[in-house]
Structure formats: structure tokens, C-alpha cells
Amino acid sequence: MMIKVCGNRYPDNIHDVAALTPMLMGFIFHDGSPRNADDIDPKEIAELPPFVRPVCVTVNATEERLCELEQRYGFRILQLHGQESPEMCARLRSQGFVVIKAIGMSHDADWATVAPYEGKVDMLLFDTACKSHGGSGRQFDWSLLSSYPLSTPYMLSGGIGPEDVDRIIAAMRPGMAGVDINSRFENAPGRKDIGLLTRFIYELRKYNEDESPRQPFWEKA
């Protein structure tokens, strides 16, 4: 079960989160977000432990902007939350980026609109559809994923909280690679509650103890 902690912003808090060794830490570069990390010092990301991978989270950023962020911060993993096309995702992959495409889920699952991303992205992320493109603190109906028809692995996101470990385990399906957590583990936007994170990560990792190691999705065969 892969764990991604998204919406990191404050240097002291970033260090504390990284010490919990989540596999992925997300940094949002979007003017409309209260967790916007545009002013973060590149050294804060460069100094993350090697076993914690930073993720650049954007909304409808141009390819030029994404390349600028890669040059400034060294990002190799992109999480795209806008209307980025399958063709754009494929171009970014061809440049060596690992691409996670976020899909907003509401009251139904229109897999026909998701299918064009098959083979064009490394992973999908199913989040709660909202105007803010994430960080809503609300969950969608996870049972929609029981009909997931694609082979692309996905992460579960949207309103996941400290009390949801048992529900996450119950929601596991073939293709589900992990969870993305954010606003419900915060004292303020961008500042994570380390106590809540510690308990959640420890409890979720107990379910991983008997799993055989698998190749990370960003290490392409």
C-alpha cells in the first residue's frame, strides 16, 4: 500500500513528514490553492531522503511550465489535476517524466472518458470532483471502483481521514496501488498534524507486513 502525503508547504513540517518515510510527498504549484508551494526553496525538496519521492502537483500547467518546475526543483513525477489530454501525458512520459493523472469522481463512473489514458500515464488518481481540483475533505463513493476496467494502477484520494484505515483495506481492489492523503491530516492548510499522520501510517503499514516487495511504478521495466 503506497502512501502519498500531498499539499506540503512549510520547511519544518516537510522535514517531520519526510521522517515518517511516506513513499511520495506532493508539492502543489497552483495559484488557486492555499497549499501553493511556489515560494518554497528548492533545497527543501533536494534534501528529502532518497526513499521519499517528491511529486509536482499542477492544474492545467503548460508543458513549458512543467519543464521549468523540473529544472528548478528536480521533479521527475508529475500529478496532473486539470484537463490535460492523453496526448499531453504521453508526450511528458516520452520526456522521461512519470505521469499520474487525477480523475474527478462524482456520482457515477464514466470509464469511457478514462480509457483514453490507458497506456498514456503511469498511474491514475481518483479524487472527489470539486471546483478546487482537490483538497475538498470529501469522499466520493468508493464502491464505484469495483467496476474499474483498466490495467493502469490507481491511487485512492479525496477526503481520506485518520479513521479510514479499515475502510481503505475493505476498498482494496486489483489495480489499487495506494492512497493519497491531504487536508484531513492538517492543523492548517499545508501544515500536517504529525501525530495523526504517524498513527495512520503505522496502522496502514501493518497490512503491508506480509506483502512481497513489488517494483515501484516509477521504475519502468
PDB file of C-alpha atoms in Angstrom:
ATOM      1  CA  MET A   1       0.000   0.000   0.000  1.00  0.00           C
ATOM      2  CA  MET A   2       1.723   3.128  -1.253  1.00  0.00           C
ATOM      3  CA  ILE A   3       1.239   6.268   0.850  1.00  0.00           C
ATOM      4  CA  LYS A   4       1.428   9.781  -0.611  1.00  0.00           C
ATOM      5  CA  VAL A   5       1.186  12.848   1.609  1.00  0.00           C
ATOM      6  CA  CYS A   6       0.138  15.813  -0.513  1.00  0.00           C
ATOM      7  CA  GLY A   7      -0.019  19.574  -0.031  1.00  0.00           C
ATOM      8  CA  ASN A   8       3.280  20.068   1.815  1.00  0.00           C
ATOM      9  CA  ARG A   9       4.472  23.645   2.174  1.00  0.00           C
ATOM     10  CA  TYR A  10       6.364  24.567   5.358  1.00  0.00           C
ATOM     11  CA  PRO A  11      10.063  23.594   5.690  1.00  0.00           C
ATOM     12  CA  ASP A  12       9.982  22.406   9.315  1.00  0.00           C
ATOM     13  CA  ASN A  13       6.818  20.419   8.674  1.00  0.00           C
ATOM     14  CA  ILE A  14       8.238  18.942   5.465  1.00  0.00           C
ATOM     15  CA  HIS A  15      11.157  17.507   7.449  1.00  0.00           C
ATOM     16  CA  ASP A  16       8.827  15.965  10.015  1.00  0.00           C
ATOM     17  CA  VAL A  17       6.612  14.398   7.353  1.00  0.00           C
ATOM     18  CA  ALA A  18       9.622  13.010   5.485  1.00  0.00           C
ATOM     19  CA  ALA A  19      10.850  11.382   8.696  1.00  0.00           C
ATOM     20  CA  LEU A  20       7.731   9.176   8.567  1.00  0.00           C
ATOM     21  CA  THR A  21       9.010   7.841   5.205  1.00  0.00           C
ATOM     22  CA  PRO A  22       5.921   8.061   3.010  1.00  0.00           C
ATOM     23  CA  MET A  23       6.777   6.782  -0.444  1.00  0.00           C
ATOM     24  CA  LEU A  24       5.623  10.039  -2.071  1.00  0.00           C
ATOM     25  CA  MET A  25       5.283  13.666  -0.957  1.00  0.00           C
ATOM     26  CA  GLY A  26       3.254  16.077  -3.080  1.00  0.00           C
ATOM     27  CA  PHE A  27       4.004  19.770  -3.630  1.00  0.00           C
ATOM     28  CA  ILE A  28       1.233  21.829  -5.211  1.00  0.00           C
ATOM     29  CA  PHE A  29       2.067  24.532  -7.757  1.00  0.00           C
ATOM     30  CA  HIS A  30      -1.257  26.203  -8.417  1.00  0.00           C
ATOM     31  CA  ASP A  31      -2.200  29.795  -7.609  1.00  0.00           C
ATOM     32  CA  GLY A  32      -5.713  28.796  -6.573  1.00  0.00           C
ATOM     33  CA  SER A  33      -4.552  26.511  -3.777  1.00  0.00           C
ATOM     34  CA  PRO A  34      -3.947  27.578  -0.145  1.00  0.00           C
ATOM     35  CA  ARG A  35      -1.147  24.980  -0.223  1.00  0.00           C
ATOM     36  CA  ASN A  36       0.636  26.618  -3.150  1.00  0.00           C
ATOM     37  CA  ALA A  37       4.360  25.867  -2.866  1.00  0.00           C
ATOM     38  CA  ASP A  38       5.613  28.383  -5.449  1.00  0.00           C
ATOM     39  CA  ASP A  39       7.807  30.128  -2.889  1.00  0.00           C
ATOM     40  CA  ILE A  40       9.433  27.003  -1.481  1.00  0.00           C
ATOM     41  CA  ASP A  41      13.236  26.864  -1.512  1.00  0.00           C
ATOM     42  CA  PRO A  42      14.456  24.147  -3.926  1.00  0.00           C
ATOM     43  CA  LYS A  43      16.823  22.823  -1.262  1.00  0.00           C
ATOM     44  CA  GLU A  44      13.856  21.700   0.840  1.00  0.00           C
ATOM     45  CA  ILE A  45      12.943  19.253  -1.903  1.00  0.00           C
ATOM     46  CA  ALA A  46      16.517  18.381  -2.851  1.00  0.00           C
ATOM     47  CA  GLU A  47      17.220  17.389   0.757  1.00  0.00           C
ATOM     48  CA  LEU A  48      14.373  14.879   1.044  1.00  0.00           C
ATOM     49  CA  PRO A  49      15.585  11.375   1.932  1.00  0.00           C
ATOM     50  CA  PRO A  50      16.268   9.274  -1.177  1.00  0.00           C
ATOM     51  CA  PHE A  51      13.453   6.861  -0.326  1.00  0.00           C
ATOM     52  CA  VAL A  52      10.864   9.706  -0.361  1.00  0.00           C
ATOM     53  CA  ARG A  53       9.984  10.790  -3.893  1.00  0.00           C
ATOM     54  CA  PRO A  54       8.724  14.351  -4.464  1.00  0.00           C
ATOM     55  CA  VAL A  55       5.704  14.833  -6.727  1.00  0.00           C
ATOM     56  CA  CYS A  56       4.900  18.035  -8.635  1.00  0.00           C
ATOM     57  CA  VAL A  57       1.133  18.631  -8.478  1.00  0.00           C
ATOM     58  CA  THR A  58      -0.324  21.080 -11.008  1.00  0.00           C
ATOM     59  CA  VAL A  59      -3.596  22.111 -12.656  1.00  0.00           C
ATOM     60  CA  ASN A  60      -3.583  22.768 -16.406  1.00  0.00           C
ATOM     61  CA  ALA A  61       0.056  23.814 -16.417  1.00  0.00           C
ATOM     62  CA  THR A  62       1.720  24.086 -19.810  1.00  0.00           C
ATOM     63  CA  GLU A  63       4.445  21.671 -20.787  1.00  0.00           C
ATOM     64  CA  GLU A  64       6.890  24.580 -20.647  1.00  0.00           C
ATOM     65  CA  ARG A  65       5.846  25.343 -17.057  1.00  0.00           C
ATOM     66  CA  LEU A  66       6.268  21.702 -16.070  1.00  0.00           C
ATOM     67  CA  CYS A  67       9.758  21.650 -17.552  1.00  0.00           C
ATOM     68  CA  GLU A  68      10.596  24.855 -15.648  1.00  0.00           C
ATOM     69  CA  LEU A  69       9.496  23.229 -12.380  1.00  0.00           C
ATOM     70  CA  GLU A  70      11.557  20.156 -13.193  1.00  0.00           C
ATOM     71  CA  GLN A  71      14.639  22.293 -13.814  1.00  0.00           C
ATOM     72  CA  ARG A  72      14.158  24.312 -10.613  1.00  0.00           C
ATOM     73  CA  TYR A  73      13.176  21.515  -8.235  1.00  0.00           C
ATOM     74  CA  GLY A  74      14.275  18.293  -9.913  1.00  0.00           C
ATOM     75  CA  PHE A  75      10.808  16.763 -10.156  1.00  0.00           C
ATOM     76  CA  ARG A  76      10.509  13.590 -12.192  1.00  0.00           C
ATOM     77  CA  ILE A  77       6.992  12.637 -11.046  1.00  0.00           C
ATOM     78  CA  LEU A  78       4.051  14.783 -12.196  1.00  0.00           C
ATOM     79  CA  GLN A  79       0.494  14.692 -10.872  1.00  0.00           C
ATOM     80  CA  LEU A  80      -1.883  16.453 -13.244  1.00  0.00           C
ATOM     81  CA  HIS A  81      -5.256  17.687 -11.929  1.00  0.00           C
ATOM     82  CA  GLY A  82      -6.701  19.610 -14.846  1.00  0.00           C
ATOM     83  CA  GLN A  83      -7.909  18.823 -18.349  1.00  0.00           C
ATOM     84  CA  GLU A  84      -4.550  17.524 -19.528  1.00  0.00           C
ATOM     85  CA  SER A  85      -5.107  15.331 -22.591  1.00  0.00           C
ATOM     86  CA  PRO A  86      -3.888  11.761 -23.048  1.00  0.00           C
ATOM     87  CA  GLU A  87      -1.641  13.073 -25.824  1.00  0.00           C
ATOM     88  CA  MET A  88      -0.007  15.599 -23.496  1.00  0.00           C
ATOM     89  CA  CYS A  89       0.510  12.901 -20.875  1.00  0.00           C
ATOM     90  CA  ALA A  90       2.142  10.662 -23.466  1.00  0.00           C
ATOM     91  CA  ARG A  91       4.499  13.463 -24.557  1.00  0.00           C
ATOM     92  CA  LEU A  92       5.545  14.076 -20.954  1.00  0.00           C
ATOM     93  CA  ARG A  93       6.227  10.362 -20.474  1.00  0.00           C
ATOM     94  CA  SER A  94       8.347  10.370 -23.626  1.00  0.00           C
ATOM     95  CA  GLN A  95      10.487  13.067 -21.959  1.00  0.00           C
ATOM     96  CA  GLY A  96      11.159  10.744 -19.019  1.00  0.00           C
ATOM     97  CA  PHE A  97       8.527  12.011 -16.590  1.00  0.00           C
ATOM     98  CA  VAL A  98       6.429   9.637 -14.519  1.00  0.00           C
ATOM     99  CA  VAL A  99       2.836  10.820 -15.001  1.00  0.00           C
ATOM    100  CA  ILE A 100      -0.072  10.479 -12.566  1.00  0.00           C
ATOM    101  CA  LYS A 101      -3.379  11.736 -13.965  1.00  0.00           C
ATOM    102  CA  ALA A 102      -6.063  12.780 -11.473  1.00  0.00           C
ATOM    103  CA  ILE A 103      -9.677  11.975 -12.362  1.00  0.00           C
ATOM    104  CA  GLY A 104     -12.567  13.659 -10.542  1.00  0.00           C
ATOM    105  CA  MET A 105     -15.269  11.234  -9.381  1.00  0.00           C
ATOM    106  CA  SER A 106     -18.815  12.287  -8.573  1.00  0.00           C
ATOM    107  CA  HIS A 107     -21.978  10.175  -8.568  1.00  0.00           C
ATOM    108  CA  ASP A 108     -21.000   7.788 -11.360  1.00  0.00           C
ATOM    109  CA  ALA A 109     -18.015   6.250 -13.094  1.00  0.00           C
ATOM    110  CA  ASP A 110     -17.745   7.068 -16.787  1.00  0.00           C
ATOM    111  CA  TRP A 111     -14.906   4.733 -17.691  1.00  0.00           C
ATOM    112  CA  ALA A 112     -15.207   5.668 -21.369  1.00  0.00           C
ATOM    113  CA  THR A 113     -13.717   9.076 -20.555  1.00  0.00           C
ATOM    114  CA  VAL A 114     -10.904   7.493 -18.556  1.00  0.00           C
ATOM    115  CA  ALA A 115      -9.995   4.732 -21.028  1.00  0.00           C
ATOM    116  CA  PRO A 116      -8.041   7.037 -23.410  1.00  0.00           C
ATOM    117  CA  TYR A 117      -5.394   7.450 -20.678  1.00  0.00           C
ATOM    118  CA  GLU A 118      -4.632   3.726 -20.722  1.00  0.00           C
ATOM    119  CA  GLY A 119      -1.035   3.346 -21.868  1.00  0.00           C
ATOM    120  CA  LYS A 120      -0.517   7.132 -21.753  1.00  0.00           C
ATOM    121  CA  VAL A 121       0.044   7.530 -17.985  1.00  0.00           C
ATOM    122  CA  ASP A 122       1.858   5.557 -15.313  1.00  0.00           C
ATOM    123  CA  MET A 123      -0.933   5.831 -12.765  1.00  0.00           C
ATOM    124  CA  LEU A 124      -4.389   7.297 -12.260  1.00  0.00           C
ATOM    125  CA  LEU A 125      -5.564   9.043  -9.110  1.00  0.00           C
ATOM    126  CA  PHE A 126      -9.273   9.037  -8.314  1.00  0.00           C
ATOM    127  CA  ASP A 127     -10.240  12.138  -6.343  1.00  0.00           C
ATOM    128  CA  THR A 128     -13.531  13.752  -5.349  1.00  0.00           C
ATOM    129  CA  ALA A 129     -14.757  16.053  -8.101  1.00  0.00           C
ATOM    130  CA  CYS A 130     -14.856  19.660  -6.877  1.00  0.00           C
ATOM    131  CA  LYS A 131     -14.159  23.180  -8.103  1.00  0.00           C
ATOM    132  CA  SER A 132     -10.893  23.386  -6.175  1.00  0.00           C
ATOM    133  CA  HIS A 133      -9.350  20.398  -8.006  1.00  0.00           C
ATOM    134  CA  GLY A 134      -8.618  18.550  -4.744  1.00  0.00           C
ATOM    135  CA  GLY A 135      -8.252  19.141  -1.029  1.00  0.00           C
ATOM    136  CA  SER A 136     -12.027  19.146  -0.586  1.00  0.00           C
ATOM    137  CA  GLY A 137     -12.019  16.948   2.526  1.00  0.00           C
ATOM    138  CA  ARG A 138     -14.911  14.965   0.991  1.00  0.00           C
ATOM    139  CA  GLN A 139     -15.042  11.372  -0.190  1.00  0.00           C
ATOM    140  CA  PHE A 140     -16.696  10.011  -3.282  1.00  0.00           C
ATOM    141  CA  ASP A 141     -18.448   6.636  -3.378  1.00  0.00           C
ATOM    142  CA  TRP A 142     -15.515   4.195  -3.359  1.00  0.00           C
ATOM    143  CA  SER A 143     -17.767   1.343  -4.485  1.00  0.00           C
ATOM    144  CA  LEU A 144     -17.666   2.919  -7.975  1.00  0.00           C
ATOM    145  CA  LEU A 145     -14.176   1.472  -8.311  1.00  0.00           C
ATOM    146  CA  SER A 146     -15.479  -2.086  -8.082  1.00  0.00           C
ATOM    147  CA  SER A 147     -16.175  -1.863 -11.817  1.00  0.00           C
ATOM    148  CA  TYR A 148     -12.746  -0.448 -12.735  1.00  0.00           C
ATOM    149  CA  PRO A 149     -11.954  -1.981 -16.144  1.00  0.00           C
ATOM    150  CA  LEU A 150      -8.415  -0.786 -16.921  1.00  0.00           C
ATOM    151  CA  SER A 151      -4.957  -2.218 -16.266  1.00  0.00           C
ATOM    152  CA  THR A 152      -3.393   1.117 -15.246  1.00  0.00           C
ATOM    153  CA  PRO A 153      -2.817   1.140 -11.453  1.00  0.00           C
ATOM    154  CA  TYR A 154      -4.562   3.823  -9.424  1.00  0.00           C
ATOM    155  CA  MET A 155      -4.425   5.634  -6.106  1.00  0.00           C
ATOM    156  CA  LEU A 156      -7.424   6.452  -3.926  1.00  0.00           C
ATOM    157  CA  SER A 157      -7.803  10.083  -2.870  1.00  0.00           C
ATOM    158  CA  GLY A 158     -10.382  12.577  -1.658  1.00  0.00           C
ATOM    159  CA  GLY A 159     -11.343  13.146   1.964  1.00  0.00           C
ATOM    160  CA  ILE A 160      -9.367  10.250   3.423  1.00  0.00           C
ATOM    161  CA  GLY A 161      -9.015  10.739   7.172  1.00  0.00           C
ATOM    162  CA  PRO A 162      -7.243   9.185  10.163  1.00  0.00           C
ATOM    163  CA  GLU A 163     -10.189   6.912  10.929  1.00  0.00           C
ATOM    164  CA  ASP A 164     -10.402   5.368   7.455  1.00  0.00           C
ATOM    165  CA  VAL A 165      -7.794   2.588   7.629  1.00  0.00           C
ATOM    166  CA  ASP A 166     -10.332  -0.240   7.855  1.00  0.00           C
ATOM    167  CA  ARG A 167     -12.405   1.264   5.033  1.00  0.00           C
ATOM    168  CA  ILE A 168      -9.297   1.559   2.860  1.00  0.00           C
ATOM    169  CA  ILE A 169      -8.437  -2.103   3.383  1.00  0.00           C
ATOM    170  CA  ALA A 170     -12.028  -3.087   2.609  1.00  0.00           C
ATOM    171  CA  ALA A 171     -11.940  -0.979  -0.569  1.00  0.00           C
ATOM    172  CA  MET A 172      -8.818  -2.644  -1.948  1.00  0.00           C
ATOM    173  CA  ARG A 173      -9.300  -3.992  -5.459  1.00  0.00           C
ATOM    174  CA  PRO A 174      -6.973  -5.285  -8.173  1.00  0.00           C
ATOM    175  CA  GLY A 175      -5.150  -2.249  -9.508  1.00  0.00           C
ATOM    176  CA  MET A 176      -5.345  -0.165  -6.332  1.00  0.00           C
ATOM    177  CA  ALA A 177      -1.774   0.798  -5.502  1.00  0.00           C
ATOM    178  CA  GLY A 178      -2.175   3.159  -2.567  1.00  0.00           C
ATOM    179  CA  VAL A 179      -3.708   6.258  -1.045  1.00  0.00           C
ATOM    180  CA  ASP A 180      -3.168   9.995  -1.314  1.00  0.00           C
ATOM    181  CA  ILE A 181      -3.906  11.974   1.866  1.00  0.00           C
ATOM    182  CA  ASN A 182      -4.040  15.696   2.467  1.00  0.00           C
ATOM    183  CA  SER A 183      -6.478  18.086   4.122  1.00  0.00           C
ATOM    184  CA  ARG A 184      -7.871  15.853   6.879  1.00  0.00           C
ATOM    185  CA  PHE A 185      -4.379  15.448   8.341  1.00  0.00           C
ATOM    186  CA  GLU A 186      -3.757  19.170   8.784  1.00  0.00           C
ATOM    187  CA  ASN A 187      -3.680  21.770  11.534  1.00  0.00           C
ATOM    188  CA  ALA A 188      -3.805  24.448   8.828  1.00  0.00           C
ATOM    189  CA  PRO A 189      -3.576  24.355   5.014  1.00  0.00           C
ATOM    190  CA  GLY A 190      -0.156  22.938   4.163  1.00  0.00           C
ATOM    191  CA  ARG A 191       0.801  22.082   7.758  1.00  0.00           C
ATOM    192  CA  LYS A 192       0.353  18.393   8.579  1.00  0.00           C
ATOM    193  CA  ASP A 193      -0.538  17.032  12.002  1.00  0.00           C
ATOM    194  CA  ILE A 194       2.384  14.682  12.642  1.00  0.00           C
ATOM    195  CA  GLY A 195       0.546  12.768  15.374  1.00  0.00           C
ATOM    196  CA  LEU A 196      -2.373  11.945  13.082  1.00  0.00           C
ATOM    197  CA  LEU A 197      -0.026  11.015  10.252  1.00  0.00           C
ATOM    198  CA  THR A 198       2.092   8.774  12.468  1.00  0.00           C
ATOM    199  CA  ARG A 199      -0.847   6.728  13.704  1.00  0.00           C
ATOM    200  CA  PHE A 200      -2.402   6.415  10.250  1.00  0.00           C
ATOM    201  CA  ILE A 201       0.826   5.356   8.549  1.00  0.00           C
ATOM    202  CA  TYR A 202       1.662   2.862  11.290  1.00  0.00           C
ATOM    203  CA  GLU A 203      -1.796   1.272  11.158  1.00  0.00           C
ATOM    204  CA  LEU A 204      -1.848   1.067   7.366  1.00  0.00           C
ATOM    205  CA  ARG A 205       1.649  -0.369   7.201  1.00  0.00           C
ATOM    206  CA  LYS A 206       0.636  -3.249   9.443  1.00  0.00           C
ATOM    207  CA  TYR A 207      -1.310  -4.563   6.469  1.00  0.00           C
ATOM    208  CA  ASN A 208       1.835  -4.444   4.324  1.00  0.00           C
ATOM    209  CA  GLU A 209       3.997  -6.656   6.509  1.00  0.00           C
ATOM    210  CA  ASP A 210       3.186  -9.896   4.696  1.00  0.00           C
ATOM    211  CA  GLU A 211       3.341  -8.441   1.207  1.00  0.00           C
ATOM    212  CA  SER A 212       6.242  -9.315  -1.073  1.00  0.00           C
ATOM    213  CA  PRO A 213       8.202  -6.310  -2.367  1.00  0.00           C
ATOM    214  CA  ARG A 214       6.992  -5.026  -5.734  1.00  0.00           C
ATOM    215  CA  GLN A 215       8.717  -2.869  -8.285  1.00  0.00           C
ATOM    216  CA  PRO A 216       7.740   0.798  -7.723  1.00  0.00           C
ATOM    217  CA  PHE A 217       5.541   2.095 -10.516  1.00  0.00           C
ATOM    218  CA  TRP A 218       8.114   4.748 -11.480  1.00  0.00           C
ATOM    219  CA  GLU A 219      10.858   2.145 -12.053  1.00  0.00           C
ATOM    220  CA  LYS A 220       9.932   1.085 -15.540  1.00  0.00           C
ATOM    221  CA  ALA A 221      10.896  -2.371 -16.701  1.00  0.00           C
TER     222      ALA A 221
END
